[in-house]
mmCIF file of C-alpha atoms (C1' of nucleotides) in Angstrom:
data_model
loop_
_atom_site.group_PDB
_atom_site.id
_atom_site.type_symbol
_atom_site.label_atom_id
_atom_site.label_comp_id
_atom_site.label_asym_id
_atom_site.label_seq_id
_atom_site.Cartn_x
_atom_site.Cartn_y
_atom_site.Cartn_z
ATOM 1 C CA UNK A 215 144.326 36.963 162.649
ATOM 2 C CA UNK A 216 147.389 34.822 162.221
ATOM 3 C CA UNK A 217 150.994 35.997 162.694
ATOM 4 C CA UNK A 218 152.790 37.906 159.804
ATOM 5 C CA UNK A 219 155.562 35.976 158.868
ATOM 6 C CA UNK A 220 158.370 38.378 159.673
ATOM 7 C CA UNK A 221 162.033 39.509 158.121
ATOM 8 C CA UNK A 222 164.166 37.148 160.353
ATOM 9 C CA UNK A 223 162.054 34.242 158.445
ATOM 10 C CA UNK A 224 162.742 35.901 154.997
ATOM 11 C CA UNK A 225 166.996 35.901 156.133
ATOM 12 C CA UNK A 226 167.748 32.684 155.263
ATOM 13 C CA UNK A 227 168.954 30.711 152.822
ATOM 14 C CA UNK A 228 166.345 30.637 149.587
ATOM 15 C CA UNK A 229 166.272 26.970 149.872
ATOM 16 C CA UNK A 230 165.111 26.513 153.467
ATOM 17 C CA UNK A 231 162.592 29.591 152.794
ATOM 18 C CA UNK A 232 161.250 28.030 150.344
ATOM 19 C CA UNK A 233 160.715 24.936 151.804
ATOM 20 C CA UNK A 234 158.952 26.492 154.971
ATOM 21 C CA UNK A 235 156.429 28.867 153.300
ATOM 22 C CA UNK A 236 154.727 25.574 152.411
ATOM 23 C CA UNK A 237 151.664 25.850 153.855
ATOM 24 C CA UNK A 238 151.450 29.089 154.729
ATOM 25 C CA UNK A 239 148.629 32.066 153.563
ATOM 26 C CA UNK A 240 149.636 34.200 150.926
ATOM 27 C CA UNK A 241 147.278 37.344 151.766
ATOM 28 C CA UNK A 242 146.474 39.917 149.301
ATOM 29 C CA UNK A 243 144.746 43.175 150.170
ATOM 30 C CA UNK A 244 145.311 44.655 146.203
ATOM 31 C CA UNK A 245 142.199 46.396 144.945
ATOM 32 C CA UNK A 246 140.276 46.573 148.564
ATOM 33 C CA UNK A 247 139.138 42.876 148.358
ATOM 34 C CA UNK A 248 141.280 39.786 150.629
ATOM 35 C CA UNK A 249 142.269 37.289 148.247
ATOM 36 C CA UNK A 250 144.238 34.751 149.480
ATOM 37 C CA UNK A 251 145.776 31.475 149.201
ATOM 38 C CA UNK A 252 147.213 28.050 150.619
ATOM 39 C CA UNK A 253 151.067 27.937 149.061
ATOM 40 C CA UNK A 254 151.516 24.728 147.675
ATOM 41 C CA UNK A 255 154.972 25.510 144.982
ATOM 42 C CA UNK A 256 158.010 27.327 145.636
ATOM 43 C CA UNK A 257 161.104 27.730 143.723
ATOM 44 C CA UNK A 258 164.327 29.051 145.356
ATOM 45 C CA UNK A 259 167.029 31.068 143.384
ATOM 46 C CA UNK A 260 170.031 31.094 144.814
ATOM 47 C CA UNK A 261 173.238 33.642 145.110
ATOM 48 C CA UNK A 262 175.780 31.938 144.244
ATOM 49 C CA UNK A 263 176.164 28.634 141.575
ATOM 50 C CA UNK A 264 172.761 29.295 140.289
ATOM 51 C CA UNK A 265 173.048 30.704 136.854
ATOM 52 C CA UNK A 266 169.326 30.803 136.437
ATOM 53 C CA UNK A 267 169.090 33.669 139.254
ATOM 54 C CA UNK A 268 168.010 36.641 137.658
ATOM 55 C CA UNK A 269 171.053 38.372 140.569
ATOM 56 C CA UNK A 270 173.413 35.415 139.409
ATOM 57 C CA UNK A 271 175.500 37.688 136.665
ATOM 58 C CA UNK A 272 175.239 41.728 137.164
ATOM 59 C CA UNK A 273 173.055 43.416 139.596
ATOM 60 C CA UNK A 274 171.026 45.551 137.347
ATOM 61 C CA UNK A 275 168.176 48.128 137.572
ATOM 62 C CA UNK A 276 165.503 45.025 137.316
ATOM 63 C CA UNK A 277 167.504 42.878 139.913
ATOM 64 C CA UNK A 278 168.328 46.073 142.467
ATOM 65 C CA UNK A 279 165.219 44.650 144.825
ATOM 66 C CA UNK A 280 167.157 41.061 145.180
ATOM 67 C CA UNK A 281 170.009 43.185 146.897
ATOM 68 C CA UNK A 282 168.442 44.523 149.532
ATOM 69 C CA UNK A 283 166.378 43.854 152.921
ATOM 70 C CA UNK A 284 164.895 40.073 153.399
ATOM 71 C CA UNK A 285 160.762 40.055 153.451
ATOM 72 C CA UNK A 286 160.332 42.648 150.083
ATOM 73 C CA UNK A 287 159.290 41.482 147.035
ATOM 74 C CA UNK A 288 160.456 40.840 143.792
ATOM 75 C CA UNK A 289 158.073 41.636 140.846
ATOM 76 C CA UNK A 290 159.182 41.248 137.588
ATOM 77 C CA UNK A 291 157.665 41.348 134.345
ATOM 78 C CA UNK A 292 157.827 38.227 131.747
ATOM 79 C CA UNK A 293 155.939 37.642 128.073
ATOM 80 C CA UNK A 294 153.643 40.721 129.647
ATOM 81 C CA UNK A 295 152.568 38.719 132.775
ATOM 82 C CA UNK A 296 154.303 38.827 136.404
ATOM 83 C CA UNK A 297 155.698 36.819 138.570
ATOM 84 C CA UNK A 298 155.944 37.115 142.297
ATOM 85 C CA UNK A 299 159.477 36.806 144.588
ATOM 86 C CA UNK A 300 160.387 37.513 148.282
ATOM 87 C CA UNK A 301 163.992 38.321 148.287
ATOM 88 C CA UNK A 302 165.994 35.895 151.084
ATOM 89 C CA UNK A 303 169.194 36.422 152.768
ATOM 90 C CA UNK A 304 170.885 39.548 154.143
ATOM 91 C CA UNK A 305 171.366 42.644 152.167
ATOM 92 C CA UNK A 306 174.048 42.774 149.103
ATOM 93 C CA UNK A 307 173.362 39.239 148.887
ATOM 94 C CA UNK A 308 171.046 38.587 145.484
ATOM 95 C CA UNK A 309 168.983 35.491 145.806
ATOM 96 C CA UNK A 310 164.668 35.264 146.609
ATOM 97 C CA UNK A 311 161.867 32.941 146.536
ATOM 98 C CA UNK A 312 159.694 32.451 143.887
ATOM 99 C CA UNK A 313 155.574 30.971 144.468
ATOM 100 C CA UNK A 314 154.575 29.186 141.837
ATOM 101 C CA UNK A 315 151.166 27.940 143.085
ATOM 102 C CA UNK A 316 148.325 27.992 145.398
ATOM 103 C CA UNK A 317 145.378 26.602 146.869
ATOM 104 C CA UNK A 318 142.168 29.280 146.522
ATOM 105 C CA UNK A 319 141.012 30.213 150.001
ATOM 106 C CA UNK A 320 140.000 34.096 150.132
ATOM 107 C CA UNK A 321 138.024 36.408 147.665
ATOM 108 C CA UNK A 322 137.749 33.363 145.346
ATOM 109 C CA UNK A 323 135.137 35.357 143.299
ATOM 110 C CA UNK A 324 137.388 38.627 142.949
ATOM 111 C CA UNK A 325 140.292 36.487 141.755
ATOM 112 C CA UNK A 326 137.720 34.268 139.204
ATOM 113 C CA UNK A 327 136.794 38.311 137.558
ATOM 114 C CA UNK A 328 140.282 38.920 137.467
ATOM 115 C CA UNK A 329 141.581 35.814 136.103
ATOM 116 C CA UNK A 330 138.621 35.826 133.543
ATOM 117 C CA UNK A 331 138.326 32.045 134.280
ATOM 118 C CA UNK A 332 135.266 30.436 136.212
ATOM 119 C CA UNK A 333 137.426 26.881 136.885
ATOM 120 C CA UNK A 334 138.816 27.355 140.845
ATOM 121 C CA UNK A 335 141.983 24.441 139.416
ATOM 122 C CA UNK A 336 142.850 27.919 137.109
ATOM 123 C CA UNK A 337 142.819 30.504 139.180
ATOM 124 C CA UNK A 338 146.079 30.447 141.337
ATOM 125 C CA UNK A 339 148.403 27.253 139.499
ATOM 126 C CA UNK A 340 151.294 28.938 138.237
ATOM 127 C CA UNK A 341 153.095 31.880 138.878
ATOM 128 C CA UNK A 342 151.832 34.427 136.370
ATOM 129 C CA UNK A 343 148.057 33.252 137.178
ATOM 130 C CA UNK A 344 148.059 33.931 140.997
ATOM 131 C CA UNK A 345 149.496 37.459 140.390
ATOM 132 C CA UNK A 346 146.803 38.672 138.407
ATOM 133 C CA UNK A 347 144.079 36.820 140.649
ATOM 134 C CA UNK A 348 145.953 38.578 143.936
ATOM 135 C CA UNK A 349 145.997 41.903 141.554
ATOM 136 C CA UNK A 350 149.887 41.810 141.996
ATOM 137 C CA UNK A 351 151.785 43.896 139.466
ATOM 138 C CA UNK A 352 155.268 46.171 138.823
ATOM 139 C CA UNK A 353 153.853 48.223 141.961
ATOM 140 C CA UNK A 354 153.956 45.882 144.091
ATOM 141 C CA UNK A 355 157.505 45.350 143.275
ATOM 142 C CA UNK A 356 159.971 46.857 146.471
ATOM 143 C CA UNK A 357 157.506 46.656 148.997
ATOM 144 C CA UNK A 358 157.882 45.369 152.514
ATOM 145 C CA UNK A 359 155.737 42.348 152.949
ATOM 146 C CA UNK A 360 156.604 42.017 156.541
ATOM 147 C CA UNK A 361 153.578 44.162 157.505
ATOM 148 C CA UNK A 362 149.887 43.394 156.526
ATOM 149 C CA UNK A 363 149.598 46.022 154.344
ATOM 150 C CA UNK A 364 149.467 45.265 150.840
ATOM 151 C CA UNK A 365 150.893 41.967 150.032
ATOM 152 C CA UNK A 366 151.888 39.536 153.597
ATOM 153 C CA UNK A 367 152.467 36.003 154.500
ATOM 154 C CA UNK A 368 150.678 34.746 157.331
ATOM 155 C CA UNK A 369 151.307 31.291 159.211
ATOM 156 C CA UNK A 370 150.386 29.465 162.564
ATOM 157 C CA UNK A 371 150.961 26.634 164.006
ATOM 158 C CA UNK A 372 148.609 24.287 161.747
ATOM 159 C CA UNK A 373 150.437 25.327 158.852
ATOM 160 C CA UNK A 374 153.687 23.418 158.760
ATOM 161 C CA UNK A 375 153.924 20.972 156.508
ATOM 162 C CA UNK A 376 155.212 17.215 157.548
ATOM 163 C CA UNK A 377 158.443 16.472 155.570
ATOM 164 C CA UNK A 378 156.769 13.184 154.065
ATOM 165 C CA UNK A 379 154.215 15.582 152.283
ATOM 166 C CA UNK A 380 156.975 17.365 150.545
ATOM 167 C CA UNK A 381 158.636 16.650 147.317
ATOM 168 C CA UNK A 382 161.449 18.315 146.097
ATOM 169 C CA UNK A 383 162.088 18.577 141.885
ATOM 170 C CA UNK A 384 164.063 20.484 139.652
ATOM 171 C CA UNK A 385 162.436 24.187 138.799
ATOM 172 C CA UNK A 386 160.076 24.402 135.830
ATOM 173 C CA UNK A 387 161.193 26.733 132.779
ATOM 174 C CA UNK A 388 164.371 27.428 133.329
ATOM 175 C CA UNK A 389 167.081 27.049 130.515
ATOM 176 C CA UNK A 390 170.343 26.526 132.656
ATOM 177 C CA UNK A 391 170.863 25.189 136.242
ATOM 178 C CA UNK A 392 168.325 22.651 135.306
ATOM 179 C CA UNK A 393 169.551 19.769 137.246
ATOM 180 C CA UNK A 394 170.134 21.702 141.023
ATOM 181 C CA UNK A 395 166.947 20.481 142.994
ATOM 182 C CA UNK A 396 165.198 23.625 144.111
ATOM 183 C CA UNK A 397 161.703 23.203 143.934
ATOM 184 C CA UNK A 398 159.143 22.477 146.683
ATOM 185 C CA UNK A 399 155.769 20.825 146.001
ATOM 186 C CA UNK A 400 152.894 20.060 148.767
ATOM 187 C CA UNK A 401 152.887 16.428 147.865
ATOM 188 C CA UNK A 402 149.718 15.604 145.287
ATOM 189 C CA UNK A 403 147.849 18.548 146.147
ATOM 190 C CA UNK A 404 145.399 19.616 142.978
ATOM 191 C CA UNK A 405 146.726 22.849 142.568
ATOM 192 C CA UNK A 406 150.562 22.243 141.682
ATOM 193 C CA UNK A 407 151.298 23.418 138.497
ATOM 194 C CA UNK A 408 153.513 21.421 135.562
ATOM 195 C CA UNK A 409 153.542 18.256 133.991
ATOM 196 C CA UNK A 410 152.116 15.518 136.060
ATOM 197 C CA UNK A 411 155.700 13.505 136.599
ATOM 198 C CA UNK A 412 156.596 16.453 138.536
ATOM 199 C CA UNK A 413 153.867 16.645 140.943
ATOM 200 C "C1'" DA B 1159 168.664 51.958 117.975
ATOM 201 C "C1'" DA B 1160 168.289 47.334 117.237
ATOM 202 C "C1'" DC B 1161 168.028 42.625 118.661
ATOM 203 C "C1'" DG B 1162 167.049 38.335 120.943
ATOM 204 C "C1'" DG B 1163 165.569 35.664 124.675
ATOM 205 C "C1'" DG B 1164 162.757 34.762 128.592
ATOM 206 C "C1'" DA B 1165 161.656 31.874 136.335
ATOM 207 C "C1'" DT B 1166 154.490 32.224 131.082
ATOM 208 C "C1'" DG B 1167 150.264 30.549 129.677
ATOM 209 C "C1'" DG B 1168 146.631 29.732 126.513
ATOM 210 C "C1'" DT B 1169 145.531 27.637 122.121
ATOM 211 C "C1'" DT B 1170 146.172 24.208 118.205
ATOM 212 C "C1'" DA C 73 154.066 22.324 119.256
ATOM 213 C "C1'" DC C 74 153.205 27.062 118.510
ATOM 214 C "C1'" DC C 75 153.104 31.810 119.464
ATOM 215 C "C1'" DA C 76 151.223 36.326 121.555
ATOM 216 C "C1'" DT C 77 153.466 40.066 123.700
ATOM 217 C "C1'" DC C 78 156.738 43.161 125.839
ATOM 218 C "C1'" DC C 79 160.352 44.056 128.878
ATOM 219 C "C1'" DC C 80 165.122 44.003 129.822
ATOM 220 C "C1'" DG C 81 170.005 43.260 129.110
ATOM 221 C "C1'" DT C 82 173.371 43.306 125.637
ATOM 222 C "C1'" DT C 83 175.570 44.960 121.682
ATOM 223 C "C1'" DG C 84 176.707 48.336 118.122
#
DNA sequence: AACGGGATGGTT
DNA sequence: ACCATCCCGTTG
């Protein structure tokens, strides 16, 4: 079994996390069943001069999770769906990593009954869709994803990603901060999500 | 208590 | 382009 990605990888700067979990294995043990997949999109969301940050303004009850330890996650509910962060940084300091996409690799029949979709292009692209195929929800949100328990990262050696394959954009949906340059693509790969000028 | 806007996604 | 759906932060 490949190496859990640990907390000293998490304590960095959102940016340079985000870039490096390119090409790693999100792993998903929700429900009993391994689903898992290839990370192909991040977003980074930043402490400071990011005003899209959900930590940017107040730290609130929703945002408490950005303020603590690197390596736990961020779960937070949007237009009844989920999304899926892993906070960055040291704690007090509010910033995390959203993944956007991923290439199917485990328990791609679990995730097709979840996702209610029989197209393998559907099943992971975009950041609502691969929470409900890895069963990730509101209880998910908190834990430690430094240990293969529930919800890990794993990564080897064959899993970097060479610079030239990378493309950096701005972040899709958000409605301020639109310009800063904080989203990481796995250059042409099928599973990207958004418009096609941004793939 | 009420209100408005989402780091979405599926349909028209 | 539209909107289902519901949670959360803000305001009164």
């Amino acid at each position: 079994m490949p190496p859990t990605l640990r907390r000293s990888f998490y304590a960095q700067a959102p940016d340079v996390v985000a870039r490096n979990l390119l090409g790693t294995m999100l792993v998903s043990r929700r429900g009993g069943t391994r689903t898992s997949g290839r990370i192909v999109e991040t977003e980074a969301y930043l402490a400071e001069g990011d005003s899209a940050c959900h930590a940017a303004k107040h730290r609130t009850a929703r945002t408490e999770v950005m303020f603590g330890s690197a390596g736990i996650a961020y779960v937070y509910p949007i237009h009844a769906k989920f999304c899926f962060n892993i906070v960055c940084e040291t704690n007090e300091i509010g910033c995390a990593v959203l993944i956007r996409a991923l290439e199917p690799v485990d328990g791609v029949e679990a995730m097709k009954t979840r996702r209610g979709v029989d197209s393998l292009r559907r099943l992971t692209t975009g950041p609502a869709c691969l929470c409900q195929a890895l069963e990730i929800d509101r209880s998910v949100n908190g834990l430690d994803i430094t240990t293969p328990q529930d919800v890990w990262v794993e990564a080897n050696s064959k899993s970097s990603v060479e610079s030239n394959r990378v493309r950096v954009t701005e972040r899709i949906g958000v409605t301020s901060a639109e310009d800063l340059l904080l989203r990481f693509v796995i250059r042409d790969n099928p599973f990207v999500s958004g418009p096609a000028r941004l793939r």
